[in-house]
Short mmCIF file of C-alpha atoms in Angstrom, two decimals:
data_model
loop_
_atom_site.label_atom_id
_atom_site.label_comp_id
_atom_site.label_asym_id
_atom_site.label_seq_id
_atom_site.Cartn_x
_atom_site.Cartn_y
_atom_site.Cartn_z
CA MET A 1 13.02 -20.74 16.11
CA ALA A 2 15.19 -21.12 12.74
CA ILE A 3 12.24 -19.34 10.71
CA VAL A 4 12.81 -16.29 12.87
CA SER A 5 16.53 -16.06 12.03
CA ASP A 6 15.82 -16.43 8.57
CA ILE A 7 14.16 -13.18 8.36
CA THR A 8 16.63 -10.57 7.74
CA ASP A 9 16.76 -6.80 8.40
CA GLY A 10 16.72 -6.27 4.58
CA ALA A 11 13.70 -8.45 4.58
CA ILE A 12 12.09 -6.44 7.19
CA LEU A 13 13.13 -3.20 6.21
CA THR A 14 11.40 -4.03 2.37
CA ALA A 15 8.08 -5.22 3.90
CA LEU A 16 7.65 -1.75 5.69
CA ARG A 17 8.49 0.13 2.64
CA ARG A 18 6.21 -1.98 0.54
CA GLN A 19 2.94 -1.19 3.31
CA MET A 20 4.28 2.38 3.39
CA SER A 21 4.18 2.43 -0.11
CA ALA A 22 0.42 1.01 -0.36
CA ALA A 23 -0.63 2.73 2.37
CA VAL A 24 0.31 6.10 0.39
CA GLN A 25 -1.39 4.63 -2.90
CA ARG A 26 -4.41 3.72 -0.82
CA GLN A 27 -4.47 7.60 0.66
CA SER A 28 -3.93 9.26 -2.50
CA ALA A 29 -6.69 7.05 -4.59
CA ALA A 30 -9.18 8.07 -1.60
CA ALA A 31 -7.96 12.19 -1.68
CA SER A 32 -8.44 11.60 -5.67
CA ASN A 33 -11.87 10.44 -5.15
CA LEU A 34 -12.38 13.20 -2.58
CA ALA A 35 -11.45 15.89 -4.86
CA ASN A 36 -13.89 14.68 -6.94
CA LEU A 37 -17.32 14.32 -5.13
CA GLU A 38 -18.88 16.88 -6.68
CA THR A 39 -17.61 15.82 -10.81
CA PRO A 40 -20.19 14.53 -12.57
CA GLY A 41 -19.76 11.08 -13.93
CA TYR A 42 -16.72 10.41 -11.88
CA ARG A 43 -16.17 7.07 -11.00
CA THR A 44 -14.54 5.93 -7.41
CA ARG A 45 -11.38 4.29 -7.85
CA ASP A 46 -9.44 2.23 -5.47
CA ALA A 47 -5.65 1.04 -5.26
CA SER A 48 -5.93 -2.82 -5.43
CA PHE A 49 -3.98 -4.92 -3.48
CA ALA A 50 -3.90 -7.76 -6.19
CA GLU A 51 -2.93 -5.48 -8.60
CA ALA A 52 -0.17 -4.26 -5.81
CA LEU A 53 0.63 -7.51 -5.03
CA ASN A 54 0.93 -8.83 -9.09
CA ALA A 55 3.27 -5.75 -9.30
CA GLU A 56 5.71 -7.34 -6.27
CA ILE A 57 5.95 -11.09 -7.78
CA GLY A 58 6.56 -9.25 -11.50
CA SER A 59 9.29 -8.25 -9.68
CA LEU A 60 10.90 -11.39 -8.57
CA SER A 61 13.04 -13.37 -10.85
CA THR A 62 12.95 -17.19 -11.60
CA THR A 63 16.24 -18.93 -10.66
CA HIS A 64 14.78 -22.84 -11.56
CA ALA A 65 12.81 -23.76 -14.59
CA GLY A 66 10.11 -25.43 -12.74
CA HIS A 67 9.34 -21.64 -10.88
CA MET A 68 6.31 -19.90 -11.93
CA GLY A 69 7.07 -16.61 -13.54
CA GLY A 70 6.09 -13.47 -12.70
CA SER A 71 3.21 -10.53 -13.96
CA THR A 72 3.82 -8.67 -17.25
CA GLU A 73 5.22 -4.73 -16.82
CA ALA A 74 1.55 -3.90 -17.75
CA GLY A 75 0.44 -4.97 -14.42
CA ARG A 76 2.66 -2.25 -12.60
CA GLU A 77 1.07 0.80 -14.57
CA SER A 78 -2.59 0.05 -13.28
CA THR A 79 -2.83 -0.11 -9.64
CA LEU A 80 -5.79 2.26 -9.62
CA GLN A 81 -8.89 0.44 -10.40
CA GLU A 82 -12.68 1.83 -10.90
CA THR A 83 -14.56 0.29 -7.63
CA GLU A 84 -17.62 -2.20 -8.55
CA GLY A 85 -21.00 -1.82 -6.64
CA LEU A 86 -21.07 1.23 -5.66
CA ALA A 87 -24.44 3.30 -5.88
CA SER A 88 -24.29 6.39 -8.77
CA ARG A 89 -25.93 9.59 -8.15
CA ARG A 90 -28.35 11.03 -11.06
CA ASP A 91 -25.17 12.70 -12.52
CA GLY A 92 -23.30 9.51 -12.69
CA ASN A 93 -21.16 10.00 -9.32
CA ASN A 94 -20.49 7.10 -7.16
CA VAL A 95 -17.88 9.15 -4.70
CA GLN A 96 -19.39 8.30 -1.24
CA LEU A 97 -18.07 10.80 1.47
CA ASP A 98 -17.87 8.65 4.55
CA ARG A 99 -16.50 5.41 2.48
CA GLU A 100 -13.15 7.73 1.53
CA LEU A 101 -13.02 9.38 5.05
CA ILE A 102 -12.71 5.66 6.57
CA ALA A 103 -10.74 4.63 3.66
CA LEU A 104 -8.11 7.88 4.40
CA ASN A 105 -7.62 6.95 8.24
CA ARG A 106 -7.28 3.47 7.52
CA ALA A 107 -4.46 4.02 5.14
CA SER A 108 -3.16 6.95 7.59
CA GLY A 109 -2.80 3.76 10.45
CA ASP A 110 -1.16 1.57 8.08
CA PHE A 111 1.18 3.94 7.37
CA SER A 112 1.64 4.86 11.15
CA ALA A 113 2.31 1.39 11.90
CA ALA A 114 4.59 0.35 9.65
CA GLN A 115 6.68 3.98 10.47
CA THR A 116 6.78 3.25 14.00
CA ALA A 117 8.21 -0.41 13.17
CA LEU A 118 10.44 1.31 11.04
CA ALA A 119 11.69 3.97 13.97
CA ALA A 120 11.69 1.14 16.44
CA LYS A 121 14.22 -0.74 14.02
CA PHE A 122 16.22 2.47 13.59
CA ARG A 123 16.21 2.97 17.54
CA LEU A 124 18.19 -0.77 17.50
CA VAL A 125 20.65 -0.08 15.05
CA ARG A 126 21.42 3.35 16.84
CA TYR A 127 21.79 1.53 20.42
CA ALA A 128 23.78 -1.33 18.77
CA ILE A 129 26.28 1.55 17.18
CA ASN A 130 26.79 3.30 20.33
CA GLU A 131 27.15 -0.09 22.02
CA GLY A 132 24.13 0.66 24.54
CA ARG A 133 25.00 3.69 25.62
#
């Protein structure tokens, strides 16, 4: 029970913000891939979870000499990376329409889930401000 009470409203809002930002990055990457579906030589790019995690870890500060350091600022700049292992067409393009449409739908679902949780959180705040009325 103590673990639940240790989670603050700020931590919840930060986590939801991160989820929404990651979903937007994945959606943007999929939209960019779809826009280049017929571009010769274009290679599929994805927003990497590892890159996003490194960017978040990099934003942490060390408070003790025994703590591990975060990543460098360079890790924040490259959130998109080429996807490995996809078959290429004759023109060198490896964008797959079905794969990108699924990625768009997944990102949209993740964004909607975070948005729903955020709206519920704000409804609770509004309820508290209005003293239950």
